[in-house]
PDB file of C-alpha atoms in Angstrom:
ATOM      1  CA  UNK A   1      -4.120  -0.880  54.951  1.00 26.00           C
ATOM      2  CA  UNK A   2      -3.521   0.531  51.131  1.00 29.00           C
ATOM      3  CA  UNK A   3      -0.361   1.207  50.079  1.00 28.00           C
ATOM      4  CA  UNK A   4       0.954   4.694  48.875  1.00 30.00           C
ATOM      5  CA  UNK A   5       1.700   3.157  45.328  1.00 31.00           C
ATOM      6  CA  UNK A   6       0.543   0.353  43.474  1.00 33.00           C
ATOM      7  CA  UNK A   7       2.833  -2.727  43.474  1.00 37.00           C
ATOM      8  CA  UNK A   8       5.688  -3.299  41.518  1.00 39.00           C
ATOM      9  CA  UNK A   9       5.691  -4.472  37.843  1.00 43.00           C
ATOM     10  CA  UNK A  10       6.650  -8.690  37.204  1.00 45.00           C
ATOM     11  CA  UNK A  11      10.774  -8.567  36.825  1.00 44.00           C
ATOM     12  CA  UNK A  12      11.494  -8.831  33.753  1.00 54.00           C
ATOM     13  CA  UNK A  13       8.231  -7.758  31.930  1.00 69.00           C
ATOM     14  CA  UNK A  14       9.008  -4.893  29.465  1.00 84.00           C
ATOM     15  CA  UNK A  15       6.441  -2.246  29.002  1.00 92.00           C
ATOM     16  CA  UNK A  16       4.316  -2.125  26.225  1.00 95.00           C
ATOM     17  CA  UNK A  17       3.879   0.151  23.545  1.00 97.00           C
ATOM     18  CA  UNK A  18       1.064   0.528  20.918  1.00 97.00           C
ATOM     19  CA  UNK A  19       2.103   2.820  18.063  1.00 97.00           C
ATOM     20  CA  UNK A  20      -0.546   4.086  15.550  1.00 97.00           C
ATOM     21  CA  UNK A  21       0.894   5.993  12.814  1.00 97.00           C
ATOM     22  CA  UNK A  22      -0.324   5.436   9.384  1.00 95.00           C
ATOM     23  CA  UNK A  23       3.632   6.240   7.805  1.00 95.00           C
ATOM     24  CA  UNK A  24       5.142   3.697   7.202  1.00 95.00           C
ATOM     25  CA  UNK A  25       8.406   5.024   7.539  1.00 94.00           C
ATOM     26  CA  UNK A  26       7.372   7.170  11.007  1.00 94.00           C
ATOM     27  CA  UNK A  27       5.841   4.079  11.903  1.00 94.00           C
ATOM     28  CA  UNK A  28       9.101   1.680  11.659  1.00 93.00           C
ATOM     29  CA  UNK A  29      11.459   4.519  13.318  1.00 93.00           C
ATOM     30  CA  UNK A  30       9.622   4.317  16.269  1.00 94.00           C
ATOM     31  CA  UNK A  31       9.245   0.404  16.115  1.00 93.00           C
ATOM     32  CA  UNK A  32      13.112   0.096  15.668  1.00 93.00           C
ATOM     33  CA  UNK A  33      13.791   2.614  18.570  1.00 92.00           C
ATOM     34  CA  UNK A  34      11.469   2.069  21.011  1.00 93.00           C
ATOM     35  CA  UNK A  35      12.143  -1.588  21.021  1.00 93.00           C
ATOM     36  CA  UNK A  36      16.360  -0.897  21.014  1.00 89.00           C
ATOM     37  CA  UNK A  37      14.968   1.526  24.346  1.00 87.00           C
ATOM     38  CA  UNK A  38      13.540  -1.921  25.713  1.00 91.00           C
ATOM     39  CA  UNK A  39       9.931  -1.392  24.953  1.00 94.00           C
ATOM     40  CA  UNK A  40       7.978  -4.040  23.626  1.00 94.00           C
ATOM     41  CA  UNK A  41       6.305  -2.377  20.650  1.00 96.00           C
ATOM     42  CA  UNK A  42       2.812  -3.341  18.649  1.00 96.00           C
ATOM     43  CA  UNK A  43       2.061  -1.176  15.678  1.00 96.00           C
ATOM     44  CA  UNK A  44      -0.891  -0.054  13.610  1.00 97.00           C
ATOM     45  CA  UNK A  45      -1.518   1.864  10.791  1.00 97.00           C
ATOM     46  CA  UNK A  46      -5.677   2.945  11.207  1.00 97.00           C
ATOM     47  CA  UNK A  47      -7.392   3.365  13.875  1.00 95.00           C
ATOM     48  CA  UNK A  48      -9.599   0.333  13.663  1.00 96.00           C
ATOM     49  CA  UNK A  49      -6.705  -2.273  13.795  1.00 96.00           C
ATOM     50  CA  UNK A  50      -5.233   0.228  16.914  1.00 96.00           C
ATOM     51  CA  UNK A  51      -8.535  -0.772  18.440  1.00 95.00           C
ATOM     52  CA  UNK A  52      -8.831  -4.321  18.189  1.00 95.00           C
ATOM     53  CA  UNK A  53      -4.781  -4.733  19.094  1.00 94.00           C
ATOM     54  CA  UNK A  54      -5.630  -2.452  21.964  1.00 93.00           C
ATOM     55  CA  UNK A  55      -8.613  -4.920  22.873  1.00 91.00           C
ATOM     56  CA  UNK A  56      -6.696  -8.382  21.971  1.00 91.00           C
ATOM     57  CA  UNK A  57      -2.981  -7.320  23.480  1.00 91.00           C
ATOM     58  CA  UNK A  58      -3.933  -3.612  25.684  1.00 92.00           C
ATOM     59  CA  UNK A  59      -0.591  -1.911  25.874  1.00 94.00           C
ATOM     60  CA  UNK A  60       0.855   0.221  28.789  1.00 94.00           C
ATOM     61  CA  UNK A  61       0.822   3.013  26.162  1.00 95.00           C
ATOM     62  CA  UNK A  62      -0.844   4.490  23.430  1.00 96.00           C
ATOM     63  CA  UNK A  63       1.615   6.833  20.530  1.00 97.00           C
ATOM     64  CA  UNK A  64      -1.435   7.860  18.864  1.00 96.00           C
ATOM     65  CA  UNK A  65      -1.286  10.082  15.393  1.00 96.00           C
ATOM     66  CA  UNK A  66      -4.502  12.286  14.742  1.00 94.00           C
ATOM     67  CA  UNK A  67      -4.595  12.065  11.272  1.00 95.00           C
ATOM     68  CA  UNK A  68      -5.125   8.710  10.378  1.00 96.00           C
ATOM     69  CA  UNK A  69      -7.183   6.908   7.674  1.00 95.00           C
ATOM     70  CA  UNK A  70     -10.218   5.761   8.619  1.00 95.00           C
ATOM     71  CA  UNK A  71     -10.940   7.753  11.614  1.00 95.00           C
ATOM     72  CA  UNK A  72      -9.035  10.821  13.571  1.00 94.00           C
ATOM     73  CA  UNK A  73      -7.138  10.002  16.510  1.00 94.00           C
ATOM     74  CA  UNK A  74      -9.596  11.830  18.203  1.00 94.00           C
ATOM     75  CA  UNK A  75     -12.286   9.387  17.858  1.00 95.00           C
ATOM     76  CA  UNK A  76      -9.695   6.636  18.728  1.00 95.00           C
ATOM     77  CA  UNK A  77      -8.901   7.732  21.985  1.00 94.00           C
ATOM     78  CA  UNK A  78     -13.210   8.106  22.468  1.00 91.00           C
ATOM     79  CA  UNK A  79     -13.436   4.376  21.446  1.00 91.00           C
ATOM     80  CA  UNK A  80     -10.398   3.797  23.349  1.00 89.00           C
ATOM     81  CA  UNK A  81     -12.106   4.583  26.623  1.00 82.00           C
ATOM     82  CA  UNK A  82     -15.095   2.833  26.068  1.00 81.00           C
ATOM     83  CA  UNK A  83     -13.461  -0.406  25.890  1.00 71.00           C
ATOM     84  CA  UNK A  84     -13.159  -2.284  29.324  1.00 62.00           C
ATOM     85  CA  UNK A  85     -10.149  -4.192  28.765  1.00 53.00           C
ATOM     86  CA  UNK A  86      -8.620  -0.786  28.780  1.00 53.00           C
ATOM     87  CA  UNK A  87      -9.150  -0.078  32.114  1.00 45.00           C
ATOM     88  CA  UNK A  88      -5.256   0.544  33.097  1.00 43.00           C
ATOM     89  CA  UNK A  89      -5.544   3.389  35.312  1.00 42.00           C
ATOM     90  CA  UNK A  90      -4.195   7.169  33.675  1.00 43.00           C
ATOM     91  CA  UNK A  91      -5.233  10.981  33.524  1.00 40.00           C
ATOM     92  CA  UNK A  92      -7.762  10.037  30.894  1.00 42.00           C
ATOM     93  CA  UNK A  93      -9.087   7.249  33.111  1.00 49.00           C
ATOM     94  CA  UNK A  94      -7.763   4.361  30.789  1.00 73.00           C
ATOM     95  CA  UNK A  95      -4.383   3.461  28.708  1.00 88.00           C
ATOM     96  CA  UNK A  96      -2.282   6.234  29.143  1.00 92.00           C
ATOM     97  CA  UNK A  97      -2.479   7.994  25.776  1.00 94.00           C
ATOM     98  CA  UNK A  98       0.411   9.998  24.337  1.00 94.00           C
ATOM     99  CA  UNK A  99      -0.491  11.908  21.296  1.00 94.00           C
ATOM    100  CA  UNK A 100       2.109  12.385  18.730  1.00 94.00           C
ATOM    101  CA  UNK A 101       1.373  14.204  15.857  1.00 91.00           C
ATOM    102  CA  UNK A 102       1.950  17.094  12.892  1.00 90.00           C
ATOM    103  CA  UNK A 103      -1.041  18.882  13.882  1.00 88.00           C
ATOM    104  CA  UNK A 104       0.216  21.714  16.846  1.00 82.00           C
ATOM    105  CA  UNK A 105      -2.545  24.168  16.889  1.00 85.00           C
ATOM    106  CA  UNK A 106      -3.542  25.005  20.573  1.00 83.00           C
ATOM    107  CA  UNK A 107      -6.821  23.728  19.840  1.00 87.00           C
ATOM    108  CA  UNK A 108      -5.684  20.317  18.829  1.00 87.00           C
ATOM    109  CA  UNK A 109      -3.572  19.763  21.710  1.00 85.00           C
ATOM    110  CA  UNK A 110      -6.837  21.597  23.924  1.00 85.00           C
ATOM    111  CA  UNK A 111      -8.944  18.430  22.301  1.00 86.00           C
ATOM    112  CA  UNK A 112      -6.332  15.454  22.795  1.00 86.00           C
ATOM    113  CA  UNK A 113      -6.319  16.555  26.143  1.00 83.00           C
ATOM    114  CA  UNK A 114      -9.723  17.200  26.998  1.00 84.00           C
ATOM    115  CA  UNK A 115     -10.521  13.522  25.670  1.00 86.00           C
ATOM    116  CA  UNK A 116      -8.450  12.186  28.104  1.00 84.00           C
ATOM    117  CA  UNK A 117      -4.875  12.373  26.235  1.00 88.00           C
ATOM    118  CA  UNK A 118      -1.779  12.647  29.105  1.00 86.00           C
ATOM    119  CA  UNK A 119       0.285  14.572  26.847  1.00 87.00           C
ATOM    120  CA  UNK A 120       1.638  15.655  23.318  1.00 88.00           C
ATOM    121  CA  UNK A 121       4.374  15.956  21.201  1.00 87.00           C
ATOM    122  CA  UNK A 122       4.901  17.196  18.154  1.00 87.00           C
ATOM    123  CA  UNK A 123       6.305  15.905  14.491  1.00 87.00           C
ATOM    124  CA  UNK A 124       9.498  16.475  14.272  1.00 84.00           C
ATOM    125  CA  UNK A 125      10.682  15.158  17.519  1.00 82.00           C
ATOM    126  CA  UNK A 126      13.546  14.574  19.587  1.00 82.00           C
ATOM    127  CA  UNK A 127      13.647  10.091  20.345  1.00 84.00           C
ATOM    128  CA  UNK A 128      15.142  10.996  23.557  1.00 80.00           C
ATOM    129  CA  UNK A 129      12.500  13.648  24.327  1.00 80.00           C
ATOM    130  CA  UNK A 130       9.599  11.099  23.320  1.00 88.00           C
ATOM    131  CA  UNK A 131      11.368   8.300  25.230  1.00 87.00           C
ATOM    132  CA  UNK A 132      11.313  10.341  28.435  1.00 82.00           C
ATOM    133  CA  UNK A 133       7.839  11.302  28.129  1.00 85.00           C
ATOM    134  CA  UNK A 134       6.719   7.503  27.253  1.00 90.00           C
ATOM    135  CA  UNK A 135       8.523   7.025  31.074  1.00 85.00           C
ATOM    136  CA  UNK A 136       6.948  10.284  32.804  1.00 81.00           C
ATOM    137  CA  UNK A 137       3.865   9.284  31.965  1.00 86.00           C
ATOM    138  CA  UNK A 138       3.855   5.925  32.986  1.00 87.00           C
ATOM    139  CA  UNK A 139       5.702   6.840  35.782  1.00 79.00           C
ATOM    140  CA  UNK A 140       2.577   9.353  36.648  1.00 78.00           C
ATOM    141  CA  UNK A 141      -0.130   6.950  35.685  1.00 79.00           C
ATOM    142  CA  UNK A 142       0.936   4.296  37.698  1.00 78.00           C
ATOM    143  CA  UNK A 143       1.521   6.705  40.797  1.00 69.00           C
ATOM    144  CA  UNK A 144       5.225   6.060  41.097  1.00 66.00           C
ATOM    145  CA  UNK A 145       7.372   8.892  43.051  1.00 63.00           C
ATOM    146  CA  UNK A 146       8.942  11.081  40.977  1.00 64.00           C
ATOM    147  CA  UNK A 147      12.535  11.129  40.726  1.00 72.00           C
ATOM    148  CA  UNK A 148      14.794  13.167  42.627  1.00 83.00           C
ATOM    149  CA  UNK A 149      16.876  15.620  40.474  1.00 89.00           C
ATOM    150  CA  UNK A 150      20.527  16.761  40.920  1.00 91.00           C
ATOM    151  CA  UNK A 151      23.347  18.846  39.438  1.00 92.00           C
ATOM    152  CA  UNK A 152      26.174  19.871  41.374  1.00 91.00           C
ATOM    153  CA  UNK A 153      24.552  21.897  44.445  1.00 93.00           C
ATOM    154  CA  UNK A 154      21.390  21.626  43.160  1.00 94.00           C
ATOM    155  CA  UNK A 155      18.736  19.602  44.396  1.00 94.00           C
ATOM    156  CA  UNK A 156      14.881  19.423  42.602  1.00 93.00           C
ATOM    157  CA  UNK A 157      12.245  17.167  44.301  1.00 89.00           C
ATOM    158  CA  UNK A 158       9.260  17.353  42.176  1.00 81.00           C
ATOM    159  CA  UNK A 159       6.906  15.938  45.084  1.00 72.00           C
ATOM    160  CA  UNK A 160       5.969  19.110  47.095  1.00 74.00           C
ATOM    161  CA  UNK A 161       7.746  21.432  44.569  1.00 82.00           C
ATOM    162  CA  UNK A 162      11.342  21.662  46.601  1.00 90.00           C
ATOM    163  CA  UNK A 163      14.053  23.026  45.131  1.00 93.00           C
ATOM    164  CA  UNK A 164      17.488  23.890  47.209  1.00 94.00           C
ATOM    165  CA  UNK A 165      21.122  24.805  46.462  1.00 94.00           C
ATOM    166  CA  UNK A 166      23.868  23.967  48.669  1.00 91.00           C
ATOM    167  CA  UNK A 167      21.808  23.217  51.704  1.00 91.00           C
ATOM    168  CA  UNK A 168      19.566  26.539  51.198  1.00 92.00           C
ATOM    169  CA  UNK A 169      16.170  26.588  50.113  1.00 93.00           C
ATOM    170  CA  UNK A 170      15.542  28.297  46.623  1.00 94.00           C
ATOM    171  CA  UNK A 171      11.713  30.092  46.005  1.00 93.00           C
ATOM    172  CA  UNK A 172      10.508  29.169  42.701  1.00 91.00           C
ATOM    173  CA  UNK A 173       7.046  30.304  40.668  1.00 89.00           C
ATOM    174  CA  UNK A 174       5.539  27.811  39.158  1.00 86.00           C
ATOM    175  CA  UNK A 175       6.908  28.364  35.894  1.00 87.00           C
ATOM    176  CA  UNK A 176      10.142  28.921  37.112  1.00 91.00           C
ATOM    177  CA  UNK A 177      10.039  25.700  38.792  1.00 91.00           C
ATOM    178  CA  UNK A 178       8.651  23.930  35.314  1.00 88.00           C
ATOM    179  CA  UNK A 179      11.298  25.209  33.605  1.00 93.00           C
ATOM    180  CA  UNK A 180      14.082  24.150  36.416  1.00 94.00           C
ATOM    181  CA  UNK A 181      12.915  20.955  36.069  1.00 92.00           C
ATOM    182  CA  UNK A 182      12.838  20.761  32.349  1.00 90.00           C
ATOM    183  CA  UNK A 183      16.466  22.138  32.433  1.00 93.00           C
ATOM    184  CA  UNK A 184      17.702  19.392  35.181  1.00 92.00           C
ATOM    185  CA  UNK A 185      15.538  16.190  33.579  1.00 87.00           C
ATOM    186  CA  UNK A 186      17.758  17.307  30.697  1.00 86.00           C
ATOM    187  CA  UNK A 187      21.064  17.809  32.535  1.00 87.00           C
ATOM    188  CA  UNK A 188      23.909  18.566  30.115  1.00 87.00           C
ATOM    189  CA  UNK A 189      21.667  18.634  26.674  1.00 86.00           C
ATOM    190  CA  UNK A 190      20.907  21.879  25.004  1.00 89.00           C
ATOM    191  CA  UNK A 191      17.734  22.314  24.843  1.00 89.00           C
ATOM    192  CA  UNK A 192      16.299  24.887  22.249  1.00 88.00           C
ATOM    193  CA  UNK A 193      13.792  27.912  22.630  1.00 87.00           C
ATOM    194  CA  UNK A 194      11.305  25.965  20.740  1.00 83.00           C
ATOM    195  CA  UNK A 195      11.898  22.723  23.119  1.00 84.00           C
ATOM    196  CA  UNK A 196      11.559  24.455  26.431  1.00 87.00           C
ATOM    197  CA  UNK A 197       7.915  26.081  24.657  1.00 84.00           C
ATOM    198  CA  UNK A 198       6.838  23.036  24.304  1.00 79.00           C
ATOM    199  CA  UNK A 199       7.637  21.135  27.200  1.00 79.00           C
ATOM    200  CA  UNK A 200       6.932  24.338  29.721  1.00 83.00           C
ATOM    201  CA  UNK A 201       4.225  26.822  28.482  1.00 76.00           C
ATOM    202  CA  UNK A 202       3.170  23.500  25.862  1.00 60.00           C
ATOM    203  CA  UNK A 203      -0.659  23.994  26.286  1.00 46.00           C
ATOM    204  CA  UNK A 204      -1.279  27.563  27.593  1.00 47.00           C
ATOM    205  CA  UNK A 205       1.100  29.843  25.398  1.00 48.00           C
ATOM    206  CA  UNK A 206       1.537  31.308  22.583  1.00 54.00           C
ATOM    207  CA  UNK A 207       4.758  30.437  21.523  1.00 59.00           C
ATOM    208  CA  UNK A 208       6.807  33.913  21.990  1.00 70.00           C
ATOM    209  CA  UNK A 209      10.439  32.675  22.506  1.00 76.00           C
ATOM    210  CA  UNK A 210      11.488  36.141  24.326  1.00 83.00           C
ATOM    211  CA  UNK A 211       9.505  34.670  27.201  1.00 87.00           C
ATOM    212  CA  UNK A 212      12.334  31.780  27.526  1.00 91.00           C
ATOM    213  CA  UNK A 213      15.077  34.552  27.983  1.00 92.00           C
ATOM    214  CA  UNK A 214      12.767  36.484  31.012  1.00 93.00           C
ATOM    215  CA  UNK A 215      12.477  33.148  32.446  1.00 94.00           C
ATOM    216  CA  UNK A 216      16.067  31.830  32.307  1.00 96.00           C
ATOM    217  CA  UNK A 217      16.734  35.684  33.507  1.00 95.00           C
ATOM    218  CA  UNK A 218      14.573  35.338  36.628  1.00 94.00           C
ATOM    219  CA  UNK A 219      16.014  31.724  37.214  1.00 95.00           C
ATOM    220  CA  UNK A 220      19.605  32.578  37.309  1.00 96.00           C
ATOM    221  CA  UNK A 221      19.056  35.419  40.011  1.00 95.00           C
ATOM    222  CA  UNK A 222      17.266  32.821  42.356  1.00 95.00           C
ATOM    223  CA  UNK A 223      19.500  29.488  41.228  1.00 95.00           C
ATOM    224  CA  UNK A 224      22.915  31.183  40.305  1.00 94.00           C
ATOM    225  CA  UNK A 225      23.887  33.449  43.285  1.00 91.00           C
ATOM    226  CA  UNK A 226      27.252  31.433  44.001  1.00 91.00           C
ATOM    227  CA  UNK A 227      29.448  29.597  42.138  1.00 92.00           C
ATOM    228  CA  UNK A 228      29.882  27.629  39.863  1.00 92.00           C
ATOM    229  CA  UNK A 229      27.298  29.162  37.741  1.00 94.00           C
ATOM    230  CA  UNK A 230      25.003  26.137  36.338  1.00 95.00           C
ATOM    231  CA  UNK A 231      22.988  27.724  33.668  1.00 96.00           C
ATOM    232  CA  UNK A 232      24.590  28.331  30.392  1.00 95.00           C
ATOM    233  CA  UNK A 233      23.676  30.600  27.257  1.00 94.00           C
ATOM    234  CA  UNK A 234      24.478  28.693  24.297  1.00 92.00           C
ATOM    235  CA  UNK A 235      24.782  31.106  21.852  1.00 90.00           C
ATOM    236  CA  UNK A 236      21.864  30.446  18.940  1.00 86.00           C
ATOM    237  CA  UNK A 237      20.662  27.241  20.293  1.00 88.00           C
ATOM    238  CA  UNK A 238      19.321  27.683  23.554  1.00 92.00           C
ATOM    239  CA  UNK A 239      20.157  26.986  26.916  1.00 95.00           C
ATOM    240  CA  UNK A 240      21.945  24.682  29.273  1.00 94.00           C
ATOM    241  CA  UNK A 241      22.269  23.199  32.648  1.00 94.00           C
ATOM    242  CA  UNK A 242      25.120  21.026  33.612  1.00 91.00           C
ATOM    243  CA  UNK A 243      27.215  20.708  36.630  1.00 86.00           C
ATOM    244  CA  UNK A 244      30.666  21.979  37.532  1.00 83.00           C
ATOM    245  CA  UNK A 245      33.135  20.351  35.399  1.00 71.00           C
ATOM    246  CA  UNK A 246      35.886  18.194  37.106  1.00 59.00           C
TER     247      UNK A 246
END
């Protein structure tokens, strides 16, 4: 009989990471800090030597840049696929592939994930944002159960979209429920107008940040009925959700 998810991982094996950037100094940041978050970390600066690394040592994960020397990121992740020792099960159908990159047109990100890319994130970014999207997604490739999410009275169980407060079940739109969750995976960190774009509306938006208010406005009549209020204004910043304070 199959099981739900696939087994568990070796104790003790880190995952690994296969950064292709060609700055140098991009390229050692994320080195430094993805290894300090307990990543083992392979880098590359073109996309040929991301190719053969990816055939000789394949990685859990690929941070791949578009613009890179030799050949786009674009045609990496097409060359990526093809190879059979990079057969690790994700969206794309291979390595999970997480682009990061300056380029942030819609039609970029439309491309990296049309090719098979599982998400995107753009220069400059937040390390803790990128470091929790390394984990979604390998959390989501691998078919893992997604995490149950609290604050205060709040609950947010991303498998079958349930959200309650107190006890009581709370109705959520998609979106609103897309931004809940963005707000509780983030519990306690402001999180700009420009970060919640991104990460909610990132590939189907145009980037208008009044939207975020109407949101957090529709949010707070179906979340915030009682007290203590969880959602916070912080004033020219953004917003936040934390719990009551002791």
């Amino acid at each position: 009989m199959a099981t739900p998810y696939p087994p568990p991982r070796p104790a003790g094996r880190k995952d690994r990471l296969l950064v292709v950037d060609d700055e140098p100094t991009v390229r050692e940041l994320l080195r430094t800090a993805l290894r300090y978050a307990g990543f083992d970390v392979d880098a590359a600066a073109t996309g040929r030597q991301a190719l053969d690394l990816a055939e000789r040592c394949p990685p859990d994960l690929v941070l791949l840049d578009i613009m890179l020397p030799d050949m786009d990121g674009f045609e990496v992740i097409r060359r990526l696929r093809a190879q059979p020792r990079s057969a690790t099960p994700g969206h794309g159908g291979g390595t999970p592939v997480l682009f990061v990159t300056a380029r942030e047109t819609r039609q970029d990100r439309l491309n990296g994930l049309r090719l098979g890319g599982d998400d995107y994130l753009t220069k400059p970014f937040d390390l803790e944002e990128l470091i929790a999207r390394i984990n979604a997604v390998l959390r989501r490739t691998r078919g893992e159960p997604p995490a149950r999410l609290v604050v205060g009275d709040l609950e947010l169980l991303p498998e079958g979209h349930h959200v309650s407060r107190a006890g009581h079940t709370v109705r959520l739109s998609p979106t609103e429920f897309r931004l809940l969750h963005f707000l509780m995976a983030n519990a306690g960190r402001t999180m700009t107008k420009h970060q919640i774009l991104e990460s909610v509306w990132a590939y189907d938006f145009g980037g208008d940040p009044s939207i975020v208010d109407t949101y957090i406005s529709y949010l707070r009549r179906k979340v915030d009925t009682r007290e203590p209020k969880l959602i916070h204004t912080v004033r020219g910043v953004g917003y936040v959700i934390r719990g009551p304070r002791p």
